[in-house]
Amino acid sequence: MEKIAIYPGSFDPVTNGHIDIITRGLKIFDRIIVTILENPSKTLLFSLRERVDLLSESLKGIDNVEIASYDGLLVDFAKQRNAAAILRGMRAVSDFEYEFQMALMNRKLEREIQTVFLMTGLRWIFTSSSIIKEAAKFGGDIESMVPEVVKNRLEEKFNVRINHRPS
Ligand code: PNS
């Protein structure tokens, strides 16, 4: 039977760190369903439609990936789709408490679905959608951290030019 994982998140917007987790997750799972869900504690920059479009553009050419969105509990969607696991990336220790709480709550809600963590690649350890948006707003060089289509959309949103600065 096909081993399916749900890779859930806000993806506001998708970053190279997310793509790294997806491509590495595909070495473990047969199919990954990248799923946009609501995180009530986040204020969003991009609409659902925009986030779906940015994900589809960014994941072009990667097989066995599907993009979905769901308005409800992650575990309900995972069950609907017969997923064996929820895939999450873990960066620094600062991610741990939140991820631990979420994994335990999801396990309490649905015992049959396992949460699997992949450590973010060192290159992406400081990459987060929030910090990227903050830097991009003021024209900071985030070019190496996001797919080109995301960089372009950030420039349009904030009406800035993001110039590459060699580090
Ligand atoms: O990228 P994020 O914002 O860290 O992702 C968090 C997300 C969207 C995965 C999480 O908030 C979520 O699962 N939302 C759906 C509602 C739910 O099932 N919450 C977890 C149990 S309380």
Short mmCIF file of C-alpha atoms and ligand atoms in Angstrom, two decimals:
data_model
loop_
_atom_site.label_atom_id
_atom_site.label_comp_id
_atom_site.label_asym_id
_atom_site.label_seq_id
_atom_site.Cartn_x
_atom_site.Cartn_y
_atom_site.Cartn_z
CA MET A 1 0.00 0.00 0.00
CA GLU A 2 1.13 3.53 -0.81
CA LYS A 3 2.71 5.30 2.21
CA ILE A 4 1.27 8.78 2.34
CA ALA A 5 2.39 11.70 4.51
CA ILE A 6 0.67 15.01 5.03
CA TYR A 7 3.06 17.96 5.15
CA PRO A 8 0.96 20.65 6.83
CA GLY A 9 1.64 24.34 7.28
CA SER A 10 0.65 27.93 6.65
CA PHE A 11 3.11 28.28 3.73
CA ASP A 12 2.88 32.07 3.84
CA PRO A 13 4.90 31.85 1.63
CA VAL A 14 6.68 28.57 0.79
CA THR A 15 10.46 28.74 1.36
CA ASN A 16 13.46 26.70 0.23
CA GLY A 17 13.44 25.17 3.72
CA HIS A 18 9.97 23.72 3.06
CA ILE A 19 11.07 22.39 -0.33
CA ASP A 20 14.10 20.72 1.28
CA ILE A 21 11.80 18.90 3.75
CA ILE A 22 9.46 17.82 0.93
CA THR A 23 12.24 16.42 -1.28
CA ARG A 24 13.82 14.58 1.65
CA GLY A 25 10.42 13.37 2.84
CA LEU A 26 9.92 11.78 -0.57
CA LYS A 27 12.83 9.46 0.18
CA ILE A 28 10.72 8.00 3.01
CA PHE A 29 7.15 8.32 1.74
CA ASP A 30 5.59 7.34 -1.61
CA ARG A 31 3.43 10.47 -1.74
CA ILE A 32 3.37 13.76 0.14
CA ILE A 33 0.26 15.89 0.34
CA VAL A 34 1.39 19.44 1.06
CA THR A 35 -1.61 20.85 2.91
CA ILE A 36 -2.40 24.46 3.74
CA LEU A 37 -4.30 24.66 7.02
CA GLU A 38 -5.35 27.46 9.27
CA ASN A 39 -3.04 28.53 12.07
CA PRO A 40 -5.25 30.87 14.16
CA SER A 41 -2.21 32.56 15.73
CA LYS A 42 -0.84 33.83 12.40
CA THR A 43 -1.67 36.95 10.40
CA LEU A 44 -1.32 36.12 6.73
CA LEU A 45 0.25 38.08 3.89
CA PHE A 46 -0.93 35.85 1.03
CA SER A 47 -4.47 34.60 0.32
CA LEU A 48 -5.16 30.87 0.14
CA ARG A 49 -5.29 31.07 -3.68
CA GLU A 50 -1.91 32.85 -3.79
CA ARG A 51 -0.31 30.32 -1.43
CA VAL A 52 -1.61 27.41 -3.50
CA ASP A 53 -0.29 29.03 -6.70
CA LEU A 54 3.13 29.73 -5.18
CA LEU A 55 3.36 26.13 -3.97
CA SER A 56 2.38 24.71 -7.37
CA GLU A 57 4.91 26.91 -9.18
CA SER A 58 7.65 26.08 -6.69
CA LEU A 59 7.03 22.32 -6.71
CA LYS A 60 6.82 22.00 -10.51
CA GLY A 61 8.81 18.98 -11.69
CA ILE A 62 8.75 17.18 -8.33
CA ASP A 63 6.82 13.91 -8.67
CA ASN A 64 4.46 12.35 -6.12
CA VAL A 65 3.55 15.66 -4.50
CA GLU A 66 0.04 16.98 -4.27
CA ILE A 67 -1.13 20.36 -2.99
CA ALA A 68 -4.29 20.62 -0.90
CA SER A 69 -5.99 22.88 1.59
CA TYR A 70 -8.34 21.99 4.42
CA ASP A 71 -10.53 24.02 6.71
CA GLY A 72 -10.51 21.98 9.91
CA LEU A 73 -8.43 19.62 12.00
CA LEU A 74 -5.24 18.31 10.46
CA VAL A 75 -5.84 14.78 11.76
CA ASP A 76 -9.32 14.67 10.17
CA PHE A 77 -7.81 15.50 6.80
CA ALA A 78 -4.99 12.99 7.34
CA LYS A 79 -7.55 10.28 8.09
CA GLN A 80 -9.67 11.21 5.05
CA ARG A 81 -6.61 10.80 2.86
CA ASN A 82 -5.42 7.56 4.49
CA ALA A 83 -2.15 9.16 5.52
CA ALA A 84 0.18 7.19 7.78
CA ALA A 85 2.07 10.23 9.00
CA ILE A 86 2.27 13.96 9.49
CA LEU A 87 5.62 15.30 8.34
CA ARG A 88 7.15 18.37 10.01
CA GLY A 89 10.53 20.05 9.75
CA MET A 90 12.36 20.97 12.93
CA ARG A 91 14.88 23.81 12.97
CA ALA A 92 16.43 24.97 16.20
CA VAL A 93 15.55 24.10 19.80
CA SER A 94 13.14 27.05 19.70
CA ASP A 95 10.80 25.01 17.45
CA PHE A 96 10.76 22.09 19.82
CA GLU A 97 8.16 23.06 22.40
CA TYR A 98 5.52 24.08 19.85
CA GLU A 99 6.15 21.03 17.69
CA PHE A 100 6.08 18.72 20.72
CA GLN A 101 2.74 20.16 21.88
CA MET A 102 1.24 19.90 18.43
CA ALA A 103 2.45 16.31 17.92
CA LEU A 104 1.06 15.25 21.32
CA MET A 105 -2.30 16.92 20.65
CA ASN A 106 -2.54 15.31 17.22
CA ARG A 107 -1.69 11.94 18.75
CA LYS A 108 -4.38 12.43 21.40
CA LEU A 109 -6.90 13.27 18.69
CA GLU A 110 -5.91 10.41 16.40
CA ARG A 111 -3.61 7.66 17.65
CA GLU A 112 -3.14 5.94 14.31
CA ILE A 113 -1.31 8.86 12.69
CA GLN A 114 2.36 9.30 13.53
CA THR A 115 4.25 12.59 13.46
CA VAL A 116 7.64 12.32 11.76
CA PHE A 117 10.21 15.10 12.12
CA LEU A 118 13.05 15.81 9.75
CA MET A 119 15.84 18.12 10.85
CA THR A 120 16.04 21.10 8.56
CA GLY A 121 19.19 21.20 6.46
CA LEU A 122 21.85 23.46 8.02
CA ARG A 123 21.51 25.89 5.10
CA TRP A 124 17.92 26.60 6.08
CA ILE A 125 18.28 26.63 9.84
CA PHE A 126 17.50 30.36 10.08
CA THR A 127 14.93 30.40 7.29
CA SER A 128 11.33 31.04 8.30
CA SER A 129 8.43 32.52 6.35
CA SER A 130 7.99 35.23 9.01
CA ILE A 131 11.59 36.43 9.04
CA ILE A 132 11.71 36.33 5.23
CA LYS A 133 8.59 38.53 4.99
CA GLU A 134 10.06 41.00 7.46
CA ALA A 135 13.35 41.28 5.56
CA ALA A 136 11.62 41.42 2.15
CA LYS A 137 9.34 44.26 3.29
CA PHE A 138 12.41 46.48 3.55
CA GLY A 139 14.12 45.16 0.41
CA GLY A 140 16.44 42.75 2.29
CA ASP A 141 18.17 40.10 0.21
CA ILE A 142 16.15 36.91 0.68
CA GLU A 143 16.84 35.65 -2.84
CA SER A 144 18.69 32.50 -1.79
CA MET A 145 15.98 31.50 0.70
CA VAL A 146 12.91 31.29 -1.54
CA PRO A 147 12.01 30.07 -5.03
CA GLU A 148 12.23 32.83 -7.65
CA VAL A 149 8.46 33.02 -8.08
CA VAL A 150 8.11 33.77 -4.34
CA LYS A 151 10.77 36.48 -4.49
CA ASN A 152 8.89 38.12 -7.37
CA ARG A 153 5.55 37.99 -5.55
CA LEU A 154 7.13 39.45 -2.39
CA GLU A 155 8.50 42.33 -4.46
CA GLU A 156 5.02 42.98 -5.87
CA LYS A 157 3.31 42.73 -2.46
CA PHE A 158 5.68 45.12 -0.75
CA ASN A 159 6.36 47.24 -3.81
CA VAL A 160 10.13 46.93 -3.29
CA ARG A 161 13.11 45.76 -5.32
CA ILE A 162 15.06 42.93 -3.73
CA ASN A 163 18.64 43.25 -4.89
CA HIS A 164 21.10 40.44 -4.55
CA ARG A 165 23.95 41.36 -2.21
CA PRO A 166 26.84 38.88 -2.31
CA SER A 167 27.68 37.83 1.26
O1 PNS B 1 3.36 26.51 9.26
P1 PNS B 1 2.69 26.53 10.62
O2 PNS B 1 1.89 27.80 10.79
O3 PNS B 1 3.67 26.29 11.76
O4 PNS B 1 1.65 25.29 10.62
C1 PNS B 1 0.78 25.09 11.72
C2 PNS B 1 -0.43 24.26 11.26
C3 PNS B 1 -1.21 24.98 10.16
C4 PNS B 1 0.04 22.91 10.76
C5 PNS B 1 -1.36 24.03 12.52
O5 PNS B 1 -1.77 25.25 13.04
C6 PNS B 1 -2.58 23.15 12.21
O6 PNS B 1 -2.47 21.95 12.14
N1 PNS B 1 -3.77 23.79 12.01
C7 PNS B 1 -5.03 23.09 11.74
C8 PNS B 1 -5.85 22.89 13.03
C9 PNS B 1 -5.26 21.73 13.82
O7 PNS B 1 -5.48 20.57 13.50
N2 PNS B 1 -4.42 22.05 14.84
C10 PNS B 1 -3.60 21.09 15.57
C11 PNS B 1 -4.28 20.48 16.72
S1 PNS B 1 -4.76 21.64 17.92
#
